[in-house]
Amino acid sequence: MHFSLETIFFLITTAFIAGCIDALAGGGGLLTIPALMAAGIPPVSALATNKLQSSIGTFSAFLTFLKAGHVDISQFALPAVGAFLGSLAGATAVQFINPVFLSAIVPLLLIAMAIYFLLAPPMSAVDRQARLNRWGITACITAVGFYDGFFGPGAGSFLTTVLVAFAGLGLVRAIANTKFLNLLTNLAGLTAMIAGGKVLWLLGFGMAGANVLGNQVGAWLAMRFGGKGIRPLLVVMSLALTIKLLANPDNPLWKIIPHHLTY
């Protein structure tokens, strides 16, 4: 595919902002996926290219948190296996979905995720007693992994929520260990997408460079200030991009709805 310089600049800038937000609170895909689709990229290729840039950006944030001593790899080794296998299954499954149907439902899923981010309660900043054992946490994370491979936006926030609500971690530690788990889900999803030949490599690497810078800025802000106050900004930006996507009269959603209303 060929893109204008304006489109490339828009996508790279979006990747930087998404990387920053991803490191702070998760959900960067709420920006990059509608941006990629608004640029005319088919939905599965948009998901695949997003996985490439997100994998590299998440890896950079993971290293930052790891060096700061906030990541406990041994504690979350089993959930990490579940995250990888769940994402691999999800990313394989999505490639068998009708692309017309996928193009229609992605904006609706994005709106649902934006509403979740807006209404989700604040998370605790201090460690507490875990509510589930390792197997229970692994089951939850495997389910999130499948969602991340199949679609993706908000998966980082879901992982953080699991670690805070069920593993008893404080917010900064939860965000840090989320990067470890999210890295595994991204790599698994990317592996499946590469096997399916869906990745736009040059665009993905360009966005990845910007995403790395954004993740570094976001990781520093998260360790210094936490992830507070970022969700309303994410919701506004995500809805703006989704509305732009829906405003396209060629969106399959506007063809599916009238078709079903005739019955």
PDB file of C-alpha atoms in Angstrom:
ATOM      1  CA  MET A   1       0.000   0.000   0.000  1.00  0.00           C
ATOM      2  CA  HIS A   2       1.103   3.599  -0.669  1.00  0.00           C
ATOM      3  CA  PHE A   3       0.517   6.428   1.799  1.00  0.00           C
ATOM      4  CA  SER A   4       0.908  10.189   1.552  1.00  0.00           C
ATOM      5  CA  LEU A   5       3.433  11.975   3.773  1.00  0.00           C
ATOM      6  CA  GLU A   6       0.547  13.505   5.729  1.00  0.00           C
ATOM      7  CA  THR A   7      -0.886  10.049   6.435  1.00  0.00           C
ATOM      8  CA  ILE A   8       2.499   8.674   7.511  1.00  0.00           C
ATOM      9  CA  PHE A   9       3.079  11.664   9.823  1.00  0.00           C
ATOM     10  CA  PHE A  10      -0.411  11.208  11.297  1.00  0.00           C
ATOM     11  CA  LEU A  11       0.157   7.499  11.968  1.00  0.00           C
ATOM     12  CA  ILE A  12       3.631   7.991  13.469  1.00  0.00           C
ATOM     13  CA  THR A  13       2.415  10.809  15.715  1.00  0.00           C
ATOM     14  CA  THR A  14      -0.506   8.638  16.824  1.00  0.00           C
ATOM     15  CA  ALA A  15       1.923   5.789  17.607  1.00  0.00           C
ATOM     16  CA  PHE A  16       4.008   8.093  19.832  1.00  0.00           C
ATOM     17  CA  ILE A  17       0.964   9.287  21.793  1.00  0.00           C
ATOM     18  CA  ALA A  18      -0.377   5.734  22.016  1.00  0.00           C
ATOM     19  CA  GLY A  19       2.960   4.469  23.353  1.00  0.00           C
ATOM     20  CA  CYS A  20       2.984   7.122  26.059  1.00  0.00           C
ATOM     21  CA  ILE A  21      -0.598   6.336  27.084  1.00  0.00           C
ATOM     22  CA  ASP A  22       0.024   2.575  26.886  1.00  0.00           C
ATOM     23  CA  ALA A  23       2.861   2.770  29.407  1.00  0.00           C
ATOM     24  CA  LEU A  24       0.752   4.919  31.729  1.00  0.00           C
ATOM     25  CA  ALA A  25      -2.613   3.179  31.696  1.00  0.00           C
ATOM     26  CA  GLY A  26      -2.847   0.733  28.768  1.00  0.00           C
ATOM     27  CA  GLY A  27      -5.201   1.107  25.838  1.00  0.00           C
ATOM     28  CA  GLY A  28      -2.882   2.616  23.235  1.00  0.00           C
ATOM     29  CA  GLY A  29      -4.541   0.419  20.615  1.00  0.00           C
ATOM     30  CA  LEU A  30      -7.674   2.524  21.075  1.00  0.00           C
ATOM     31  CA  LEU A  31      -5.762   5.181  19.148  1.00  0.00           C
ATOM     32  CA  THR A  32      -3.605   3.242  16.690  1.00  0.00           C
ATOM     33  CA  ILE A  33      -6.200   0.782  15.359  1.00  0.00           C
ATOM     34  CA  PRO A  34      -8.828   3.385  14.338  1.00  0.00           C
ATOM     35  CA  ALA A  35      -5.999   5.548  12.961  1.00  0.00           C
ATOM     36  CA  LEU A  36      -4.731   2.669  10.804  1.00  0.00           C
ATOM     37  CA  MET A  37      -8.228   1.832   9.578  1.00  0.00           C
ATOM     38  CA  ALA A  38      -8.981   5.495   8.904  1.00  0.00           C
ATOM     39  CA  ALA A  39      -5.900   5.449   6.646  1.00  0.00           C
ATOM     40  CA  GLY A  40      -7.627   2.793   4.538  1.00  0.00           C
ATOM     41  CA  ILE A  41      -5.847  -0.286   5.870  1.00  0.00           C
ATOM     42  CA  PRO A  42      -7.999  -3.473   6.020  1.00  0.00           C
ATOM     43  CA  PRO A  43      -8.944  -4.485   9.589  1.00  0.00           C
ATOM     44  CA  VAL A  44      -6.805  -7.629   9.950  1.00  0.00           C
ATOM     45  CA  SER A  45      -3.746  -5.848   8.482  1.00  0.00           C
ATOM     46  CA  ALA A  46      -4.442  -2.939  10.850  1.00  0.00           C
ATOM     47  CA  LEU A  47      -4.515  -5.339  13.800  1.00  0.00           C
ATOM     48  CA  ALA A  48      -1.340  -7.065  12.557  1.00  0.00           C
ATOM     49  CA  THR A  49       0.607  -3.850  11.958  1.00  0.00           C
ATOM     50  CA  ASN A  50      -0.537  -2.573  15.343  1.00  0.00           C
ATOM     51  CA  LYS A  51       0.827  -5.758  16.920  1.00  0.00           C
ATOM     52  CA  LEU A  52       4.245  -5.132  15.336  1.00  0.00           C
ATOM     53  CA  GLN A  53       4.617  -1.558  16.542  1.00  0.00           C
ATOM     54  CA  SER A  54       3.037  -2.364  19.909  1.00  0.00           C
ATOM     55  CA  SER A  55       5.351  -5.348  20.501  1.00  0.00           C
ATOM     56  CA  ILE A  56       8.480  -3.252  20.041  1.00  0.00           C
ATOM     57  CA  GLY A  57       7.110  -0.361  22.092  1.00  0.00           C
ATOM     58  CA  THR A  58       5.961  -2.651  24.919  1.00  0.00           C
ATOM     59  CA  PHE A  59       9.380  -4.328  24.983  1.00  0.00           C
ATOM     60  CA  SER A  60      11.072  -0.972  25.545  1.00  0.00           C
ATOM     61  CA  ALA A  61       8.700  -0.110  28.418  1.00  0.00           C
ATOM     62  CA  PHE A  62       9.168  -3.608  29.885  1.00  0.00           C
ATOM     63  CA  LEU A  63      12.959  -3.126  29.968  1.00  0.00           C
ATOM     64  CA  THR A  64      12.552   0.231  31.711  1.00  0.00           C
ATOM     65  CA  PHE A  65      10.340  -1.243  34.433  1.00  0.00           C
ATOM     66  CA  LEU A  66      12.578  -4.329  34.717  1.00  0.00           C
ATOM     67  CA  LYS A  67      15.703  -2.228  35.295  1.00  0.00           C
ATOM     68  CA  ALA A  68      13.830  -0.272  37.952  1.00  0.00           C
ATOM     69  CA  GLY A  69      13.050  -3.530  39.804  1.00  0.00           C
ATOM     70  CA  HIS A  70       9.261  -3.430  39.425  1.00  0.00           C
ATOM     71  CA  VAL A  71       8.841  -6.652  37.376  1.00  0.00           C
ATOM     72  CA  ASP A  72       8.611 -10.086  39.044  1.00  0.00           C
ATOM     73  CA  ILE A  73       9.121 -12.584  36.209  1.00  0.00           C
ATOM     74  CA  SER A  74       9.197 -15.685  38.451  1.00  0.00           C
ATOM     75  CA  GLN A  75       5.879 -14.816  40.128  1.00  0.00           C
ATOM     76  CA  PHE A  76       4.106 -14.375  36.793  1.00  0.00           C
ATOM     77  CA  ALA A  77       5.858 -17.053  34.709  1.00  0.00           C
ATOM     78  CA  LEU A  78       2.794 -19.327  34.624  1.00  0.00           C
ATOM     79  CA  PRO A  79       0.330 -16.505  33.786  1.00  0.00           C
ATOM     80  CA  ALA A  80       2.778 -15.422  31.061  1.00  0.00           C
ATOM     81  CA  VAL A  81       2.475 -18.853  29.419  1.00  0.00           C
ATOM     82  CA  GLY A  82      -1.301 -18.542  29.539  1.00  0.00           C
ATOM     83  CA  ALA A  83      -1.123 -15.034  28.082  1.00  0.00           C
ATOM     84  CA  PHE A  84       1.021 -16.244  25.174  1.00  0.00           C
ATOM     85  CA  LEU A  85      -1.146 -19.256  24.320  1.00  0.00           C
ATOM     86  CA  GLY A  86      -4.389 -17.298  24.673  1.00  0.00           C
ATOM     87  CA  SER A  87      -3.170 -14.541  22.373  1.00  0.00           C
ATOM     88  CA  LEU A  88      -1.867 -17.042  19.826  1.00  0.00           C
ATOM     89  CA  ALA A  89      -5.321 -18.634  19.676  1.00  0.00           C
ATOM     90  CA  GLY A  90      -7.089 -15.270  19.396  1.00  0.00           C
ATOM     91  CA  ALA A  91      -4.834 -13.937  16.643  1.00  0.00           C
ATOM     92  CA  THR A  92      -5.290 -17.152  14.677  1.00  0.00           C
ATOM     93  CA  ALA A  93      -9.071 -17.056  15.067  1.00  0.00           C
ATOM     94  CA  VAL A  94      -9.494 -13.445  13.910  1.00  0.00           C
ATOM     95  CA  GLN A  95      -7.901 -14.235  10.538  1.00  0.00           C
ATOM     96  CA  PHE A  96     -10.838 -16.499   9.721  1.00  0.00           C
ATOM     97  CA  ILE A  97     -13.448 -13.772  10.305  1.00  0.00           C
ATOM     98  CA  ASN A  98     -15.088 -12.176   7.244  1.00  0.00           C
ATOM     99  CA  PRO A  99     -13.180  -8.870   6.743  1.00  0.00           C
ATOM    100  CA  VAL A 100     -16.390  -7.021   5.809  1.00  0.00           C
ATOM    101  CA  PHE A 101     -18.003  -8.054   9.080  1.00  0.00           C
ATOM    102  CA  LEU A 102     -14.796  -7.219  10.972  1.00  0.00           C
ATOM    103  CA  SER A 103     -14.671  -3.732   9.435  1.00  0.00           C
ATOM    104  CA  ALA A 104     -18.235  -3.160  10.618  1.00  0.00           C
ATOM    105  CA  ILE A 105     -17.827  -4.328  14.209  1.00  0.00           C
ATOM    106  CA  VAL A 106     -14.405  -2.828  15.009  1.00  0.00           C
ATOM    107  CA  PRO A 107     -15.790   0.725  15.468  1.00  0.00           C
ATOM    108  CA  LEU A 108     -18.491  -0.653  17.784  1.00  0.00           C
ATOM    109  CA  LEU A 109     -15.875  -2.527  19.826  1.00  0.00           C
ATOM    110  CA  LEU A 110     -13.772   0.641  20.026  1.00  0.00           C
ATOM    111  CA  ILE A 111     -16.730   2.626  21.355  1.00  0.00           C
ATOM    112  CA  ALA A 112     -17.463  -0.093  23.928  1.00  0.00           C
ATOM    113  CA  MET A 113     -13.835  -0.028  25.078  1.00  0.00           C
ATOM    114  CA  ALA A 114     -13.848   3.783  25.333  1.00  0.00           C
ATOM    115  CA  ILE A 115     -16.947   3.612  27.558  1.00  0.00           C
ATOM    116  CA  TYR A 116     -15.208   0.998  29.729  1.00  0.00           C
ATOM    117  CA  PHE A 117     -12.177   3.235  30.152  1.00  0.00           C
ATOM    118  CA  LEU A 118     -14.411   6.167  31.067  1.00  0.00           C
ATOM    119  CA  LEU A 119     -16.448   4.273  33.688  1.00  0.00           C
ATOM    120  CA  ALA A 120     -13.800   1.940  35.155  1.00  0.00           C
ATOM    121  CA  PRO A 121     -13.134   2.651  38.860  1.00  0.00           C
ATOM    122  CA  PRO A 122      -9.730   3.945  40.029  1.00  0.00           C
ATOM    123  CA  MET A 123      -7.166   1.335  41.068  1.00  0.00           C
ATOM    124  CA  SER A 124      -5.360   1.027  44.375  1.00  0.00           C
ATOM    125  CA  ALA A 125      -1.799   2.343  44.555  1.00  0.00           C
ATOM    126  CA  VAL A 126      -0.730  -0.005  47.382  1.00  0.00           C
ATOM    127  CA  ASP A 127      -0.224  -3.774  47.513  1.00  0.00           C
ATOM    128  CA  ARG A 128      -3.024  -5.840  49.079  1.00  0.00           C
ATOM    129  CA  GLN A 129      -3.842  -9.501  49.766  1.00  0.00           C
ATOM    130  CA  ALA A 130      -4.307 -11.544  46.592  1.00  0.00           C
ATOM    131  CA  ARG A 131      -7.889 -12.747  46.006  1.00  0.00           C
ATOM    132  CA  LEU A 132      -7.047 -15.585  43.596  1.00  0.00           C
ATOM    133  CA  ASN A 133      -4.288 -18.186  43.559  1.00  0.00           C
ATOM    134  CA  ARG A 134      -1.827 -18.517  40.688  1.00  0.00           C
ATOM    135  CA  TRP A 135      -4.104 -20.809  38.666  1.00  0.00           C
ATOM    136  CA  GLY A 136      -7.068 -18.463  38.990  1.00  0.00           C
ATOM    137  CA  ILE A 137      -4.956 -15.500  37.920  1.00  0.00           C
ATOM    138  CA  THR A 138      -3.558 -17.554  35.020  1.00  0.00           C
ATOM    139  CA  ALA A 139      -7.085 -18.372  33.824  1.00  0.00           C
ATOM    140  CA  CYS A 140      -8.056 -14.671  33.862  1.00  0.00           C
ATOM    141  CA  ILE A 141      -4.897 -13.625  32.054  1.00  0.00           C
ATOM    142  CA  THR A 142      -5.300 -16.372  29.437  1.00  0.00           C
ATOM    143  CA  ALA A 143      -8.780 -15.018  28.665  1.00  0.00           C
ATOM    144  CA  VAL A 144      -7.387 -11.487  28.329  1.00  0.00           C
ATOM    145  CA  GLY A 145      -4.636 -12.913  26.127  1.00  0.00           C
ATOM    146  CA  PHE A 146      -7.228 -14.367  23.749  1.00  0.00           C
ATOM    147  CA  TYR A 147      -8.965 -10.982  23.573  1.00  0.00           C
ATOM    148  CA  ASP A 148      -5.629  -9.253  22.921  1.00  0.00           C
ATOM    149  CA  GLY A 149      -4.807 -11.588  20.050  1.00  0.00           C
ATOM    150  CA  PHE A 150      -8.305 -11.300  18.570  1.00  0.00           C
ATOM    151  CA  PHE A 151      -8.731  -7.519  18.895  1.00  0.00           C
ATOM    152  CA  GLY A 152      -6.402  -5.844  21.397  1.00  0.00           C
ATOM    153  CA  PRO A 153      -7.372  -2.312  22.509  1.00  0.00           C
ATOM    154  CA  GLY A 154      -7.647  -2.101  26.282  1.00  0.00           C
ATOM    155  CA  ALA A 155      -5.923  -5.433  26.904  1.00  0.00           C
ATOM    156  CA  GLY A 156      -3.175  -3.707  28.888  1.00  0.00           C
ATOM    157  CA  SER A 157      -5.773  -2.100  31.118  1.00  0.00           C
ATOM    158  CA  PHE A 158      -7.554  -5.452  31.576  1.00  0.00           C
ATOM    159  CA  LEU A 159      -4.267  -7.089  32.590  1.00  0.00           C
ATOM    160  CA  THR A 160      -3.545  -4.284  35.049  1.00  0.00           C
ATOM    161  CA  THR A 161      -7.054  -4.640  36.482  1.00  0.00           C
ATOM    162  CA  VAL A 162      -6.540  -8.389  36.995  1.00  0.00           C
ATOM    163  CA  LEU A 163      -3.221  -7.793  38.760  1.00  0.00           C
ATOM    164  CA  VAL A 164      -4.657  -5.087  41.030  1.00  0.00           C
ATOM    165  CA  ALA A 165      -8.047  -6.702  41.769  1.00  0.00           C
ATOM    166  CA  PHE A 166      -7.039 -10.376  41.983  1.00  0.00           C
ATOM    167  CA  ALA A 167      -3.234 -10.516  42.458  1.00  0.00           C
ATOM    168  CA  GLY A 168      -3.192  -7.696  45.035  1.00  0.00           C
ATOM    169  CA  LEU A 169      -0.528  -5.568  43.337  1.00  0.00           C
ATOM    170  CA  GLY A 170      -0.313  -1.800  43.728  1.00  0.00           C
ATOM    171  CA  LEU A 171      -0.829   0.284  40.589  1.00  0.00           C
ATOM    172  CA  VAL A 172       2.822   0.897  39.612  1.00  0.00           C
ATOM    173  CA  ARG A 173       3.818  -2.761  40.169  1.00  0.00           C
ATOM    174  CA  ALA A 174       0.703  -3.861  38.293  1.00  0.00           C
ATOM    175  CA  ILE A 175       1.516  -1.602  35.335  1.00  0.00           C
ATOM    176  CA  ALA A 176       5.117  -2.887  35.312  1.00  0.00           C
ATOM    177  CA  ASN A 177       4.125  -6.581  35.355  1.00  0.00           C
ATOM    178  CA  THR A 178       1.420  -5.858  32.803  1.00  0.00           C
ATOM    179  CA  LYS A 179       4.213  -4.881  30.402  1.00  0.00           C
ATOM    180  CA  PHE A 180       5.774  -8.328  30.888  1.00  0.00           C
ATOM    181  CA  LEU A 181       2.467 -10.106  30.200  1.00  0.00           C
ATOM    182  CA  ASN A 182       1.470  -7.716  27.412  1.00  0.00           C
ATOM    183  CA  LEU A 183       4.807  -8.298  25.713  1.00  0.00           C
ATOM    184  CA  LEU A 184       4.015 -12.028  25.575  1.00  0.00           C
ATOM    185  CA  THR A 185       0.497 -11.454  24.208  1.00  0.00           C
ATOM    186  CA  ASN A 186       1.847  -9.059  21.580  1.00  0.00           C
ATOM    187  CA  LEU A 187       4.587 -11.460  20.473  1.00  0.00           C
ATOM    188  CA  ALA A 188       2.132 -14.356  20.240  1.00  0.00           C
ATOM    189  CA  GLY A 189      -0.365 -12.293  18.252  1.00  0.00           C
ATOM    190  CA  LEU A 190       2.399 -10.988  16.000  1.00  0.00           C
ATOM    191  CA  THR A 191       3.650 -14.532  15.355  1.00  0.00           C
ATOM    192  CA  ALA A 192       0.198 -15.624  14.191  1.00  0.00           C
ATOM    193  CA  MET A 193      -0.218 -12.507  12.027  1.00  0.00           C
ATOM    194  CA  ILE A 194       3.203 -12.989  10.412  1.00  0.00           C
ATOM    195  CA  ALA A 195       2.262 -16.574   9.584  1.00  0.00           C
ATOM    196  CA  GLY A 196      -0.888 -15.214   7.926  1.00  0.00           C
ATOM    197  CA  GLY A 197       1.077 -12.606   5.935  1.00  0.00           C
ATOM    198  CA  LYS A 198      -0.929  -9.668   7.315  1.00  0.00           C
ATOM    199  CA  VAL A 199       1.811  -7.309   8.599  1.00  0.00           C
ATOM    200  CA  LEU A 200       2.700  -4.043   6.781  1.00  0.00           C
ATOM    201  CA  TRP A 201       6.376  -4.108   7.734  1.00  0.00           C
ATOM    202  CA  LEU A 202       7.711  -0.679   6.718  1.00  0.00           C
ATOM    203  CA  LEU A 203       4.806   1.208   8.227  1.00  0.00           C
ATOM    204  CA  GLY A 204       4.893  -0.997  11.307  1.00  0.00           C
ATOM    205  CA  PHE A 205       8.588  -0.356  11.957  1.00  0.00           C
ATOM    206  CA  GLY A 206       8.127   3.397  11.431  1.00  0.00           C
ATOM    207  CA  MET A 207       5.302   3.469  13.945  1.00  0.00           C
ATOM    208  CA  ALA A 208       7.316   1.215  16.275  1.00  0.00           C
ATOM    209  CA  GLY A 209      10.122   3.778  16.535  1.00  0.00           C
ATOM    210  CA  ALA A 210       7.649   6.433  17.606  1.00  0.00           C
ATOM    211  CA  ASN A 211       5.907   3.980  19.940  1.00  0.00           C
ATOM    212  CA  VAL A 212       9.219   3.182  21.668  1.00  0.00           C
ATOM    213  CA  LEU A 213       9.811   6.872  22.373  1.00  0.00           C
ATOM    214  CA  GLY A 214       6.270   7.238  23.649  1.00  0.00           C
ATOM    215  CA  ASN A 215       6.593   4.172  25.894  1.00  0.00           C
ATOM    216  CA  GLN A 216       9.813   5.513  27.394  1.00  0.00           C
ATOM    217  CA  VAL A 217       8.170   8.839  28.205  1.00  0.00           C
ATOM    218  CA  GLY A 218       5.078   7.078  29.562  1.00  0.00           C
ATOM    219  CA  ALA A 219       7.077   4.593  31.678  1.00  0.00           C
ATOM    220  CA  TRP A 220       9.000   7.470  33.277  1.00  0.00           C
ATOM    221  CA  LEU A 221       5.776   9.335  33.995  1.00  0.00           C
ATOM    222  CA  ALA A 222       4.139   6.176  35.409  1.00  0.00           C
ATOM    223  CA  MET A 223       6.986   5.546  37.848  1.00  0.00           C
ATOM    224  CA  ARG A 224       7.051   9.197  38.878  1.00  0.00           C
ATOM    225  CA  PHE A 225       3.356  10.091  38.972  1.00  0.00           C
ATOM    226  CA  GLY A 226       1.360   6.854  38.399  1.00  0.00           C
ATOM    227  CA  GLY A 227      -1.279   6.506  35.677  1.00  0.00           C
ATOM    228  CA  LYS A 228      -3.782   8.987  37.085  1.00  0.00           C
ATOM    229  CA  GLY A 229      -5.707  11.405  34.907  1.00  0.00           C
ATOM    230  CA  ILE A 230      -4.813   9.823  31.567  1.00  0.00           C
ATOM    231  CA  ARG A 231      -8.033   7.888  30.905  1.00  0.00           C
ATOM    232  CA  PRO A 232     -10.317  10.852  30.058  1.00  0.00           C
ATOM    233  CA  LEU A 233      -7.769  12.038  27.477  1.00  0.00           C
ATOM    234  CA  LEU A 234      -7.575   8.527  25.995  1.00  0.00           C
ATOM    235  CA  VAL A 235     -11.370   8.285  25.755  1.00  0.00           C
ATOM    236  CA  VAL A 236     -11.707  11.651  23.993  1.00  0.00           C
ATOM    237  CA  MET A 237      -8.958  10.877  21.475  1.00  0.00           C
ATOM    238  CA  SER A 238     -10.249   7.352  20.829  1.00  0.00           C
ATOM    239  CA  LEU A 239     -13.817   8.522  20.245  1.00  0.00           C
ATOM    240  CA  ALA A 240     -12.606  11.268  17.903  1.00  0.00           C
ATOM    241  CA  LEU A 241     -10.724   8.737  15.754  1.00  0.00           C
ATOM    242  CA  THR A 242     -13.620   6.268  15.870  1.00  0.00           C
ATOM    243  CA  ILE A 243     -16.102   8.949  14.782  1.00  0.00           C
ATOM    244  CA  LYS A 244     -13.777   9.748  11.886  1.00  0.00           C
ATOM    245  CA  LEU A 245     -13.838   6.058  10.979  1.00  0.00           C
ATOM    246  CA  LEU A 246     -17.641   5.897  11.196  1.00  0.00           C
ATOM    247  CA  ALA A 247     -18.003   9.081   9.152  1.00  0.00           C
ATOM    248  CA  ASN A 248     -16.704   7.221   6.116  1.00  0.00           C
ATOM    249  CA  PRO A 249     -19.819   6.381   4.025  1.00  0.00           C
ATOM    250  CA  ASP A 250     -18.027   3.290   2.683  1.00  0.00           C
ATOM    251  CA  ASN A 251     -17.843   1.718   6.156  1.00  0.00           C
ATOM    252  CA  PRO A 252     -19.556  -1.712   5.873  1.00  0.00           C
ATOM    253  CA  LEU A 253     -21.578  -0.935   8.999  1.00  0.00           C
ATOM    254  CA  TRP A 254     -23.813   1.419   7.000  1.00  0.00           C
ATOM    255  CA  LYS A 255     -24.489  -1.383   4.511  1.00  0.00           C
ATOM    256  CA  ILE A 256     -25.151  -4.079   7.112  1.00  0.00           C
ATOM    257  CA  ILE A 257     -27.613  -2.059   9.232  1.00  0.00           C
ATOM    258  CA  PRO A 258     -30.048  -1.117   6.418  1.00  0.00           C
ATOM    259  CA  HIS A 259     -29.888  -4.699   5.129  1.00  0.00           C
ATOM    260  CA  HIS A 260     -31.026  -6.096   8.480  1.00  0.00           C
ATOM    261  CA  LEU A 261     -33.665  -3.401   9.002  1.00  0.00           C
ATOM    262  CA  THR A 262     -35.494  -4.636   5.891  1.00  0.00           C
ATOM    263  CA  TYR A 263     -36.331  -7.923   7.578  1.00  0.00           C
TER     264      TYR A 263
END
